[in-house]
Amino acid sequence: DAKTTQPNSMESNEEEPVHLPCNHSTISGTDYIHWYRQLPSQGPEYVIHGLTSNVNNRMASLAIAEDRKSSTLILHRATLRDAAVYYCILRGWNSGNTPLVFGKGTRLSVIA
Amino acid sequence: EAGVAQSPRYKIIEKRQSVAFWCNPISGHATLYWYQQILGQGPKLLIQFQNNGVVDDSQLPKDRFSAERLKGVDSTLKIQPAKLEDSAVYLCASSAGRTSGNTIYFGEGSWLTVV
């Protein structure tokens, strides 16, 4: 899997939007961009994934740059429960059951 | 739908002792993974099973770690003898593994402290 680069930590005020960046300059044309997050004392959980177009679900939005070399996970209104480590991971199109390869992720702190 | 179940949740042992962790994946999930997560780092894959066969165990320290998934459902991960550097969270995960982009589901983890 291609490598991703994320800031070590970010901070946000409660109820404000949060933009978590991820750089993946060596992404291949068939790599999907996945985001997982890990709440304190929990295992990682799926957030969202996309290939080329921006994606929305009930948890977040994923904005993908036109050249696909970067992406941004958007939490529209951060809550205290969103404080977690967020991982940006690339997976090939035929990844089926291939494992996730985690970096260090971005630790998001949310301030009340 | 029940999630991935792991036990025990917490374990403290002395170095050179043995420990075993148990995992029950989501029903119907053919693929099962064990990850090790050291404090401050992202999870690292130890072993992957497809049904009851090993797909990848290249990062499993086989001199002290072993894992099995005898009937293609539950799995156990064993460490014997434990070292101080084995202190970590051991995460079990499972997936249906049929399509690209499929979701991998994680348990809450088993926290091991070796003293």
Short mmCIF file of C-alpha atoms in Angstrom, two decimals:
data_model
loop_
_atom_site.label_atom_id
_atom_site.label_comp_id
_atom_site.label_asym_id
_atom_site.label_seq_id
_atom_site.Cartn_x
_atom_site.Cartn_y
_atom_site.Cartn_z
CA ASP A 1 0.00 0.00 0.00
CA ALA A 2 1.16 3.53 -0.84
CA LYS A 3 2.24 5.79 1.98
CA THR A 4 0.17 8.62 3.46
CA THR A 5 1.27 11.66 5.46
CA GLN A 6 -0.87 13.22 8.17
CA PRO A 7 -0.25 15.86 10.83
CA ASN A 8 0.50 14.34 14.22
CA SER A 9 -2.20 16.31 16.01
CA MET A 10 -4.97 18.85 15.54
CA GLU A 11 -7.28 20.73 17.83
CA SER A 12 -10.82 21.93 17.31
CA ASN A 13 -13.52 23.72 19.25
CA GLU A 14 -16.73 21.88 19.88
CA GLU A 15 -19.47 22.38 17.28
CA GLU A 16 -17.06 23.81 14.73
CA PRO A 17 -16.07 22.09 11.47
CA VAL A 18 -12.82 20.14 11.37
CA HIS A 19 -10.72 19.51 8.28
CA LEU A 20 -8.23 16.66 8.64
CA PRO A 21 -5.70 16.59 5.78
CA CYS A 22 -3.92 13.64 4.24
CA ASN A 23 -1.22 13.65 1.59
CA HIS A 24 -0.73 10.65 -0.66
CA SER A 25 1.42 11.87 -3.53
CA THR A 26 2.32 8.34 -4.72
CA ILE A 27 -1.27 7.12 -4.95
CA SER A 28 -1.98 4.86 -7.89
CA GLY A 29 -5.00 5.22 -10.14
CA THR A 30 -6.75 2.25 -8.56
CA ASP A 31 -6.12 3.05 -4.89
CA TYR A 32 -9.12 3.86 -2.72
CA ILE A 33 -8.72 6.38 0.11
CA HIS A 34 -10.04 5.03 3.41
CA TRP A 35 -10.44 6.76 6.75
CA TYR A 36 -10.70 4.96 10.04
CA ARG A 37 -10.72 6.45 13.52
CA GLN A 38 -9.84 5.07 16.91
CA LEU A 39 -11.63 6.41 19.96
CA PRO A 40 -9.86 6.14 23.32
CA SER A 41 -9.69 2.54 24.56
CA GLN A 42 -11.49 1.25 21.47
CA GLY A 43 -10.50 -0.54 18.30
CA PRO A 44 -10.42 1.39 15.03
CA GLU A 45 -13.71 1.98 13.25
CA TYR A 46 -14.54 2.72 9.64
CA VAL A 47 -15.42 6.33 8.81
CA ILE A 48 -15.58 6.73 5.04
CA HIS A 49 -13.84 5.88 1.79
CA GLY A 50 -13.70 7.15 -1.79
CA LEU A 51 -11.91 6.87 -5.12
CA THR A 52 -12.25 10.10 -7.09
CA SER A 53 -15.48 11.90 -6.25
CA ASN A 54 -16.27 13.56 -2.97
CA VAL A 55 -18.24 11.32 -0.62
CA ASN A 56 -20.69 12.02 2.18
CA ASN A 57 -22.13 9.80 4.87
CA ARG A 58 -23.72 10.30 8.26
CA MET A 59 -20.35 10.52 9.99
CA ALA A 60 -18.29 12.73 7.72
CA SER A 61 -17.45 13.99 4.24
CA LEU A 62 -14.41 13.14 2.17
CA ALA A 63 -13.03 15.70 -0.23
CA ILE A 64 -10.55 14.35 -2.77
CA ALA A 65 -8.25 16.65 -4.73
CA GLU A 66 -8.59 16.56 -8.50
CA ASP A 67 -5.10 15.07 -8.90
CA ARG A 68 -5.86 12.64 -6.02
CA LYS A 69 -2.56 13.44 -4.33
CA SER A 70 -4.34 14.67 -1.24
CA SER A 71 -7.66 14.37 0.53
CA THR A 72 -9.47 15.94 3.47
CA LEU A 73 -11.78 14.35 5.99
CA ILE A 74 -14.41 16.84 7.08
CA LEU A 75 -16.33 16.60 10.33
CA HIS A 76 -19.07 19.17 9.94
CA ARG A 77 -19.66 19.84 13.64
CA ALA A 78 -17.10 18.39 15.99
CA THR A 79 -18.37 16.96 19.25
CA LEU A 80 -16.41 15.78 22.27
CA ARG A 81 -17.09 12.24 21.13
CA ASP A 82 -15.12 12.89 17.93
CA ALA A 83 -11.87 13.14 19.89
CA ALA A 84 -9.87 10.25 18.45
CA VAL A 85 -6.91 9.28 16.28
CA TYR A 86 -7.85 9.48 12.60
CA TYR A 87 -6.06 7.26 10.10
CA CYS A 88 -5.90 7.86 6.35
CA ILE A 89 -5.16 4.58 4.52
CA LEU A 90 -4.83 3.64 0.85
CA ARG A 91 -6.19 0.32 -0.38
CA GLY A 92 -5.98 -1.14 -3.86
CA TRP A 93 -9.13 -1.66 -5.90
CA ASN A 94 -8.90 -5.42 -5.59
CA SER A 95 -7.98 -5.30 -1.92
CA GLY A 96 -10.92 -7.47 -0.94
CA ASN A 97 -9.62 -8.91 2.28
CA THR A 98 -6.13 -7.41 2.35
CA PRO A 99 -5.29 -5.93 5.76
CA LEU A 100 -5.21 -2.25 6.61
CA VAL A 101 -1.74 -0.76 6.95
CA PHE A 102 -1.81 1.95 9.62
CA GLY A 103 0.48 4.93 10.04
CA LYS A 104 0.50 7.07 13.18
CA GLY A 105 -2.59 9.04 12.19
CA THR A 106 -3.76 12.44 13.44
CA ARG A 107 -4.79 12.82 17.06
CA LEU A 108 -7.80 15.15 17.16
CA SER A 109 -8.57 16.98 20.38
CA VAL A 110 -11.95 18.68 20.76
CA ILE A 111 -12.27 21.52 23.23
CA ALA A 112 -15.58 22.26 24.90
CA GLU B 1 -25.51 -7.30 14.58
CA ALA B 2 -22.99 -8.37 17.21
CA GLY B 3 -19.49 -6.97 16.79
CA VAL B 4 -16.09 -8.61 17.14
CA ALA B 5 -15.77 -10.02 20.65
CA GLN B 6 -12.45 -10.30 22.46
CA SER B 7 -11.38 -11.54 25.85
CA PRO B 8 -9.87 -10.94 28.27
CA ARG B 9 -10.10 -7.18 28.16
CA TYR B 10 -7.11 -6.68 30.43
CA LYS B 11 -4.26 -8.95 31.48
CA ILE B 12 -1.15 -8.40 33.58
CA ILE B 13 1.52 -11.09 33.60
CA GLU B 14 5.15 -11.42 34.55
CA LYS B 15 7.81 -11.79 31.89
CA ARG B 16 8.40 -15.36 30.77
CA GLN B 17 4.80 -16.31 31.61
CA SER B 18 2.28 -17.24 28.94
CA VAL B 19 -1.00 -15.62 27.93
CA ALA B 20 -3.79 -16.38 25.49
CA PHE B 21 -6.31 -14.07 23.86
CA TRP B 22 -9.58 -15.16 22.33
CA CYS B 23 -11.54 -13.64 19.46
CA ASN B 24 -15.00 -14.30 18.07
CA PRO B 25 -15.46 -12.49 14.73
CA ILE B 26 -18.68 -11.20 13.24
CA SER B 27 -20.84 -14.09 12.08
CA GLY B 28 -20.12 -15.10 8.50
CA HIS B 29 -16.85 -13.20 8.21
CA ALA B 30 -14.29 -15.44 6.54
CA THR B 31 -11.28 -13.19 7.12
CA LEU B 32 -9.83 -12.67 10.57
CA TYR B 33 -6.86 -10.49 11.55
CA TRP B 34 -4.77 -10.06 14.68
CA TYR B 35 -3.02 -6.72 15.15
CA GLN B 36 -0.59 -5.51 17.80
CA GLN B 37 -0.76 -1.87 18.87
CA ILE B 38 2.02 -0.44 21.01
CA LEU B 39 1.24 2.76 22.88
CA GLY B 40 1.49 5.81 20.61
CA GLN B 41 1.66 3.81 17.39
CA GLY B 42 -0.83 2.59 14.82
CA PRO B 43 -1.86 -1.06 14.81
CA LYS B 44 0.51 -3.52 13.15
CA LEU B 45 -0.68 -6.74 11.52
CA LEU B 46 0.51 -9.94 13.15
CA ILE B 47 -1.44 -12.57 11.25
CA GLN B 48 -4.33 -12.94 8.81
CA PHE B 49 -6.61 -15.95 8.40
CA GLN B 50 -8.94 -16.78 5.54
CA ASN B 51 -11.41 -19.29 7.01
CA ASN B 52 -9.06 -21.60 8.95
CA GLY B 53 -6.01 -21.08 6.74
CA VAL B 54 -3.17 -18.61 7.30
CA VAL B 55 -2.86 -15.97 4.58
CA ASP B 56 -0.04 -13.89 6.03
CA ASP B 57 1.99 -14.44 9.19
CA SER B 58 5.17 -12.75 8.01
CA GLN B 59 5.18 -10.28 10.92
CA LEU B 60 4.34 -12.80 13.65
CA PRO B 61 7.33 -13.47 15.97
CA LYS B 62 6.98 -17.21 15.65
CA ASP B 63 9.51 -18.02 18.35
CA ARG B 64 7.02 -16.84 20.96
CA PHE B 65 3.70 -16.06 19.27
CA SER B 66 1.25 -18.55 17.86
CA ALA B 67 -2.29 -18.26 16.56
CA GLU B 68 -4.93 -20.66 15.38
CA ARG B 69 -8.41 -20.63 13.93
CA LEU B 70 -9.32 -24.29 13.98
CA LYS B 71 -12.93 -24.29 12.76
CA GLY B 72 -12.78 -21.13 10.73
CA VAL B 73 -14.66 -19.10 13.34
CA ASP B 74 -13.07 -18.30 16.71
CA SER B 75 -9.37 -17.65 17.01
CA THR B 76 -6.77 -17.63 19.78
CA LEU B 77 -3.48 -15.78 19.94
CA LYS B 78 -0.88 -17.09 22.38
CA ILE B 79 2.35 -15.59 23.65
CA GLN B 80 4.84 -17.86 25.37
CA PRO B 81 7.13 -16.76 26.93
CA ALA B 82 6.15 -13.11 27.17
CA LYS B 83 8.71 -10.32 27.09
CA LEU B 84 8.42 -6.78 28.42
CA GLU B 85 8.19 -5.43 24.85
CA ASP B 86 5.03 -7.47 24.26
CA SER B 87 3.11 -4.97 26.39
CA ALA B 88 0.51 -3.70 23.93
CA VAL B 89 -3.10 -3.87 22.87
CA TYR B 90 -3.96 -6.93 20.80
CA LEU B 91 -6.74 -6.18 18.37
CA CYS B 92 -8.80 -8.75 16.54
CA ALA B 93 -10.64 -7.74 13.38
CA SER B 94 -12.79 -9.42 10.77
CA SER B 95 -14.20 -8.76 7.34
CA ALA B 96 -16.43 -10.40 4.77
CA GLY B 97 -13.65 -9.76 2.28
CA ARG B 98 -15.69 -10.12 -0.84
CA THR B 99 -15.43 -6.71 -2.44
CA SER B 100 -12.84 -4.01 -2.79
CA GLY B 101 -13.19 -1.30 -0.20
CA ASN B 102 -14.95 -3.66 2.17
CA THR B 103 -15.05 -2.61 5.79
CA ILE B 104 -12.87 -4.23 8.41
CA TYR B 105 -14.44 -4.40 11.87
CA PHE B 106 -12.33 -4.32 15.01
CA GLY B 107 -12.92 -5.55 18.52
CA GLU B 108 -12.20 -3.41 21.58
CA GLY B 109 -8.85 -5.07 22.07
CA SER B 110 -7.08 -7.01 24.80
CA TRP B 111 -4.68 -4.90 26.85
CA LEU B 112 -1.55 -6.75 27.91
CA THR B 113 0.94 -5.50 30.47
CA VAL B 114 4.09 -7.55 31.00
CA VAL B 115 5.97 -6.72 34.20
#
